XYZ file of C-alpha atoms in Angstrom:
464
model
C 119.208 98.506 114.008
C 116.642 100.747 114.424
C 114.046 103.205 111.905
C 114.827 105.967 109.780
C 112.992 108.215 107.816
C 112.398 107.524 104.755
C 115.327 109.533 102.207
C 115.714 107.728 98.989
C 119.358 109.232 98.087
C 120.087 106.659 100.777
C 117.625 104.179 101.747
C 118.307 99.956 100.155
C 116.385 97.384 100.438
C 117.626 93.830 100.684
C 118.348 92.623 96.891
C 119.336 88.657 95.447
C 119.163 88.825 91.987
C 123.637 90.835 93.608
C 124.171 88.478 95.511
C 123.154 85.379 92.699
C 127.321 86.228 90.535
C 128.919 85.211 94.862
C 127.365 82.357 95.096
C 128.018 81.145 92.214
C 131.325 81.760 92.300
C 132.590 80.846 95.702
C 132.763 84.885 97.458
C 128.903 84.275 99.210
C 126.352 80.914 100.044
C 122.572 80.986 101.314
C 123.082 80.568 103.891
C 125.370 83.494 104.956
C 122.747 85.250 102.863
C 119.996 83.650 105.014
C 122.150 85.164 108.810
C 122.041 88.902 107.456
C 118.047 88.478 106.764
C 118.103 87.130 110.048
C 120.504 89.020 112.105
C 118.416 92.413 110.837
C 115.169 91.138 111.813
C 116.490 90.190 114.962
C 117.624 94.804 115.222
C 114.165 95.555 113.765
C 111.455 93.235 114.713
C 111.043 94.244 118.244
C 109.623 97.847 116.455
C 108.960 96.788 113.275
C 106.439 93.666 114.344
C 106.148 92.571 110.421
C 106.434 88.164 110.949
C 103.747 85.526 113.158
C 106.212 82.861 112.643
C 109.730 82.551 111.561
C 110.619 78.902 111.360
C 113.853 79.534 111.665
C 115.325 75.995 111.473
C 113.751 75.524 108.297
C 114.883 78.205 106.310
C 119.032 77.149 107.675
C 118.564 73.591 106.649
C 116.742 75.172 102.817
C 119.086 77.342 102.937
C 122.570 74.641 103.635
C 120.704 73.017 100.206
C 120.948 75.910 97.806
C 124.394 76.156 98.765
C 124.848 73.271 97.786
C 123.426 73.049 94.881
C 125.353 76.211 94.097
C 128.902 74.065 94.690
C 127.228 71.694 92.421
C 126.501 74.074 89.863
C 122.859 73.023 90.146
C 120.580 75.654 91.629
C 116.978 75.537 90.741
C 116.215 79.122 89.069
C 117.820 82.217 89.760
C 114.830 82.953 92.583
C 117.075 79.404 94.393
C 118.238 80.203 98.036
C 116.694 82.899 98.214
C 114.514 84.335 102.073
C 111.060 84.988 101.873
C 107.995 86.355 103.548
C 104.785 84.783 103.241
C 101.389 86.537 103.562
C 99.333 85.195 106.248
C 96.119 84.669 104.669
C 97.874 81.822 102.177
C 98.900 78.243 103.658
C 102.623 77.192 104.237
C 102.353 73.576 105.591
C 105.112 73.925 107.921
C 103.799 77.099 109.971
C 99.927 77.714 110.977
C 98.440 79.975 109.236
C 95.934 82.568 110.933
C 94.643 85.272 108.624
C 95.007 87.917 111.105
C 92.165 86.763 113.496
C 93.466 85.187 116.927
C 89.901 82.936 116.045
C 92.360 80.923 114.012
C 94.809 81.260 115.937
C 97.608 78.121 115.263
C 96.073 77.041 112.849
C 97.761 73.957 111.011
C 96.333 73.276 107.330
C 99.858 71.151 106.602
C 99.097 71.870 103.087
C 100.200 74.746 100.531
C 99.292 77.920 98.910
C 99.445 77.063 95.166
C 102.337 79.791 95.096
C 104.410 78.417 98.551
C 104.660 75.044 96.467
C 105.378 76.623 93.369
C 108.289 79.212 95.811
C 110.016 76.098 97.600
C 110.249 73.762 94.007
C 112.390 77.519 92.966
C 114.975 76.689 95.936
C 113.636 80.041 97.704
C 113.747 79.677 100.985
C 110.349 80.298 103.216
C 111.492 82.242 105.872
C 108.222 82.458 107.753
C 103.885 84.544 107.903
C 103.878 88.310 108.135
C 101.395 89.526 109.420
C 97.518 90.626 107.931
C 94.585 92.264 108.888
C 91.693 90.198 109.878
C 91.499 87.948 107.398
C 92.987 90.197 104.433
C 90.303 93.419 105.205
C 90.370 96.399 107.735
C 91.440 95.805 110.714
C 94.922 95.941 111.434
C 97.559 93.839 113.045
C 100.271 95.236 114.889
C 102.741 96.405 112.205
C 104.551 99.368 112.490
C 105.988 100.892 109.825
C 109.889 100.235 108.906
C 110.461 104.248 108.238
C 108.190 105.927 111.571
C 106.650 103.684 114.193
C 103.750 106.445 115.248
C 102.311 105.134 111.586
C 100.727 102.705 109.723
C 102.609 100.149 107.031
C 99.348 99.555 104.932
C 97.523 96.168 104.645
C 95.634 94.645 104.091
C 99.506 93.723 103.183
C 101.629 95.421 106.149
C 104.592 92.878 107.235
C 105.205 91.394 104.056
C 105.963 96.003 102.724
C 107.337 96.369 105.733
C 109.986 93.279 105.955
C 110.792 94.848 102.523
C 111.293 98.555 103.629
C 112.491 97.487 106.574
C 115.437 96.238 104.164
C 114.538 92.147 105.993
C 114.235 89.850 103.289
C 114.238 90.402 99.493
C 111.518 89.387 98.677
C 108.035 88.561 100.187
C 104.268 87.732 98.707
C 100.951 89.955 99.239
C 97.560 89.217 98.078
C 95.221 92.237 96.960
C 91.037 92.397 96.956
C 91.002 96.344 97.104
C 93.977 97.188 97.253
C 96.234 95.271 100.080
C 99.701 94.838 97.244
C 99.990 98.369 95.764
C 99.160 101.078 98.470
C 101.417 99.625 101.583
C 104.279 98.577 99.387
C 104.157 102.870 98.651
C 103.350 102.957 101.615
C 106.749 101.132 103.000
C 109.480 101.999 99.836
C 108.924 98.597 98.471
C 108.881 97.750 94.302
C 105.762 96.067 93.716
C 104.252 93.609 91.295
C 100.165 93.315 91.267
C 98.978 90.853 88.444
C 97.378 91.089 85.925
C 94.154 89.089 87.577
C 94.903 85.374 88.000
C 98.256 85.367 86.685
C 99.438 84.033 89.936
C 97.681 80.341 91.216
C 95.675 81.670 94.548
C 95.215 78.407 95.642
C 93.145 78.530 98.278
C 91.938 81.950 97.997
C 89.317 81.370 95.016
C 86.507 82.689 96.958
C 87.091 86.170 95.973
C 86.360 87.239 92.366
C 88.917 89.458 92.572
C 91.954 88.770 94.590
C 95.606 88.827 92.935
C 98.474 87.572 94.120
C 101.085 89.678 94.506
C 104.770 90.329 95.287
C 106.121 92.732 97.904
C 110.365 92.942 96.767
C 113.253 95.185 97.255
C 113.798 96.078 93.296
C 111.960 95.542 89.237
C 114.745 92.569 89.248
C 113.764 90.279 92.019
C 109.817 91.083 91.628
C 109.781 90.115 88.382
C 111.848 86.643 89.044
C 109.433 85.481 91.832
C 106.419 86.947 90.033
C 108.019 84.659 87.394
C 109.027 81.621 88.898
C 105.859 80.745 90.465
C 103.309 81.050 87.131
C 106.077 78.474 85.798
C 105.207 76.180 88.032
C 102.098 76.790 89.798
C 100.115 77.737 86.538
C 97.206 81.025 86.219
C 94.326 80.319 88.076
C 91.908 77.549 86.738
C 90.486 79.034 82.936
C 93.490 81.769 83.302
C 96.497 81.062 81.322
C 98.844 82.132 83.683
C 101.748 85.198 82.917
C 102.593 86.355 80.535
C 106.232 87.173 79.485
C 109.750 85.933 79.511
C 112.272 84.858 82.211
C 114.606 87.777 82.984
C 112.920 91.118 82.746
C 113.104 92.485 79.634
C 115.417 96.042 79.351
C 113.798 99.078 79.996
C 110.964 100.367 77.284
C 110.356 104.315 76.954
C 106.507 104.822 76.751
C 105.267 106.978 74.097
C 102.126 107.936 75.786
C 100.717 107.689 79.000
C 97.576 108.119 80.752
C 97.048 110.142 84.087
C 95.010 108.212 86.027
C 92.708 110.364 88.694
C 90.186 108.053 89.873
C 88.798 108.187 93.498
C 92.017 109.405 94.661
C 92.140 112.405 92.610
C 90.014 114.171 94.237
C 91.432 113.118 97.839
C 94.921 113.504 97.514
C 96.915 115.745 99.624
C 98.063 118.887 98.728
C 101.641 118.694 99.151
C 101.753 114.560 97.522
C 99.655 116.258 94.924
C 102.749 118.710 93.833
C 105.556 115.534 94.577
C 103.079 113.445 91.474
C 103.065 117.087 89.692
C 106.823 116.933 89.750
C 107.644 113.039 88.998
C 104.632 114.277 85.553
C 107.258 116.911 84.788
C 110.105 114.942 84.293
C 108.414 111.696 82.495
C 107.426 115.338 79.893
C 111.186 116.664 79.947
C 111.718 112.585 78.991
C 109.573 113.073 76.035
C 106.345 111.021 77.101
C 103.028 112.854 76.450
C 101.032 112.881 79.225
C 97.380 112.846 78.335
C 94.027 113.677 81.389
C 90.073 113.501 81.198
C 90.132 115.882 78.945
C 92.163 115.297 76.506
C 89.643 112.226 74.546
C 86.028 111.700 75.284
C 87.758 107.480 76.017
C 89.278 108.945 78.849
C 86.828 110.812 79.509
C 84.110 107.659 79.738
C 86.808 105.775 81.541
C 87.037 107.891 84.781
C 82.949 108.590 84.978
C 83.871 103.915 84.600
C 85.711 103.250 87.827
C 84.148 107.246 89.535
C 82.769 105.132 91.946
C 85.199 101.999 92.253
C 85.604 102.368 96.379
C 81.579 101.220 96.737
C 81.685 98.823 94.081
C 84.825 96.624 96.494
C 83.156 97.408 99.141
C 79.705 95.452 98.011
C 81.589 92.704 95.547
C 83.519 91.780 98.623
C 80.799 91.350 100.573
C 78.384 89.896 98.893
C 82.589 86.712 98.684
C 82.698 86.858 102.362
C 79.470 86.661 103.918
C 78.700 83.390 103.772
C 82.022 82.759 106.273
C 81.847 85.948 108.528
C 78.183 84.514 108.867
C 79.179 81.514 109.621
C 82.753 82.966 112.228
C 80.217 84.540 113.850
C 78.097 81.364 114.777
C 80.325 80.122 115.754
C 83.076 83.375 117.360
C 79.388 85.368 118.266
C 81.283 88.132 119.640
C 85.250 86.984 118.001
C 85.208 89.243 115.034
C 86.231 93.165 114.845
C 83.876 95.890 114.576
C 85.287 96.537 110.669
C 84.174 93.143 109.396
C 80.577 93.076 110.856
C 80.181 96.247 109.951
C 81.229 94.979 106.981
C 78.437 91.996 107.261
C 76.164 94.077 107.948
C 76.180 95.954 104.540
C 76.504 92.098 102.923
C 73.194 91.155 105.036
C 71.409 94.382 102.887
C 72.555 93.019 99.894
C 70.181 91.361 97.241
C 71.634 89.213 94.403
C 70.542 91.540 92.115
C 71.846 94.489 93.659
C 75.516 91.109 93.668
C 74.206 91.185 89.636
C 75.008 94.864 89.011
C 78.205 95.339 91.134
C 79.989 92.635 88.372
C 77.448 94.434 85.966
C 79.176 97.875 86.604
C 82.918 95.849 86.507
C 82.826 94.516 83.350
C 81.885 97.871 82.225
C 84.832 99.717 83.661
C 86.798 97.164 82.350
C 86.168 97.417 78.907
C 85.847 101.248 79.036
C 89.883 100.364 79.865
C 90.478 98.358 76.935
C 89.136 100.897 74.679
C 91.918 103.235 75.595
C 94.979 100.402 74.880
C 95.130 102.101 71.848
C 95.730 105.269 73.293
C 98.430 104.801 75.628
C 101.165 102.712 76.635
C 99.984 102.203 80.177
C 98.408 104.306 82.735
C 100.308 106.168 85.821
C 99.099 107.696 89.290
C 99.276 107.978 92.377
C 99.638 104.503 94.911
C 98.595 106.348 97.917
C 96.070 109.603 98.550
C 99.819 111.086 100.454
C 102.528 109.444 103.308
C 100.972 106.533 105.082
C 98.475 107.874 107.634
C 99.602 107.543 111.347
C 97.977 104.433 113.511
C 94.672 105.675 115.069
C 93.967 106.547 111.357
C 90.301 105.647 111.059
C 89.323 106.716 107.410
C 86.367 105.570 106.656
C 84.746 106.114 102.673
C 81.913 104.071 101.999
C 80.135 102.781 105.384
C 83.700 100.759 105.735
C 86.605 101.913 108.318
C 90.063 101.494 106.640
C 92.598 101.600 109.975
C 95.574 101.508 106.874
C 94.738 103.503 104.525
C 92.559 104.502 102.365
C 92.755 102.710 99.146
C 91.644 105.439 95.924
C 93.798 104.599 93.938
C 94.148 101.266 94.396
C 90.243 99.787 94.204
C 89.587 101.072 89.718
C 92.783 98.392 89.509
C 92.112 95.462 91.697
C 88.068 96.217 89.823
C 90.154 96.608 86.188
C 92.123 93.708 86.820
C 94.833 95.232 85.254
C 98.499 95.162 86.138
C 99.515 97.471 88.575
C 103.648 98.112 89.738
C 104.100 99.971 92.829
C 107.791 102.494 93.091
C 109.318 104.420 95.776
C 109.257 107.702 93.531
C 108.874 110.648 96.212
C 109.029 111.342 99.855
C 107.261 113.235 101.941
C 108.338 113.593 105.248
C 110.762 111.613 105.866
C 107.610 109.410 104.646
C 107.587 107.522 101.539
C 104.846 107.616 98.570
C 104.575 105.717 95.385
C 103.551 106.158 91.898
C 101.948 102.989 90.405
C 102.701 102.005 86.730
C 99.917 99.744 85.085
C 98.729 97.973 81.732
C 96.096 96.220 80.118
C 95.972 92.714 81.017
C 98.807 89.844 80.327
C 100.457 92.947 79.250
C 102.834 92.381 82.743
C 106.095 91.964 81.071
C 106.129 94.680 79.070
C 104.847 97.238 82.092
C 107.939 95.859 84.347
C 110.140 97.241 81.032
C 107.677 100.801 81.736
C 109.002 99.979 85.561
C 112.501 100.054 84.757
C 112.315 102.842 82.408
C 110.945 104.425 84.797
C 113.405 103.689 88.037
C 116.281 104.945 85.624
C 115.467 108.199 84.383
C 113.092 110.061 86.836
C 114.781 110.796 90.412
C 112.939 110.166 93.340
C 111.471 113.757 94.312
C 111.484 114.600 98.117
C 109.582 117.450 99.750
């Protein structure tokens, strides 16, 4: 099996919920399902290079245990037996956690992150660790885009996005501080959620004040099931109420009004991507959805202004919070970090605590401006990226940071806001996917998933 260009009319990702009836009726088994995944991995991994580590022996044992539970009528959850990938920023007790850097090559913590504990308790088959960029930032790993190996899969959840786009597994965990779930998911034709901030327990990743854990998947139902089952077992971050909603995704819900979010991305979007997005918006209007833009309300204009410098805001917040980790690494490994990471460190070294306090104040003001939009519309809609995945040698620069895996201009705002966002594979440009994201108010993840289901059912993907 080799890479093929993306055609939304024919692309079929790996899905899991539709296999469960076969498990229950004895026509299929989780072990057989896992073997099908491994066949695809064997065929495509030499080019896609999405996995850091595969634990095939452990996965087969877990799949056999799930098979026995289904046979006995005692499945642990709707995701019992589901093969999943884990971004290599998250700890796994049976595999190294290398965080995309040779400095941690082979590092074994012998611990599971909270999200991984929850997945195992739900019966999921933890198959392996997926490639991340260096320390989850900008410097890329070896992973290629599953639809064209000359292009990036995005980052930092590079491998998690690519394993879905390559139809290797039905779900994978990612993390996002700026744009690391939604943008690569859009580049790789995933359905993916960056939930409300704090909705999924981050485990050891609590050092960043806006780090999220989210789910890449082949479909909305698998995406929601994995998100829900994790949240029920691990809860949210300390001090946060966790994910709200029911075990099954809600029925499709038609939005009455949606706000078209421009953010910093609109001015940087390539013309053909903007044209394709306009076709998506026309379909929404034709279906009876009222679309509002910044000129339609002073509240929307105030919101756009509040998020207008989110990339620089994220740069400052992340740099200040990451500085102490980087200072320790530089002391231990003076030449071990990439030029990209060292530039982040130099920017952070120039910040004072008052600079950080100002950044926190700006973030709070943006969140307040966003909350004020709640009475105006059922949610927001925007692109997930400024265009298709750039070439692997891309060196886009913004706010003093080199973005080698694509510019997160449509993602920084939702990370700042802490709001849930779901990307849907609704656009294809020259055989590469581009995502469209729907965005909701905090703790409206279940409602947003229902809106996304309606959009998926009603909107024909646009191919140019």
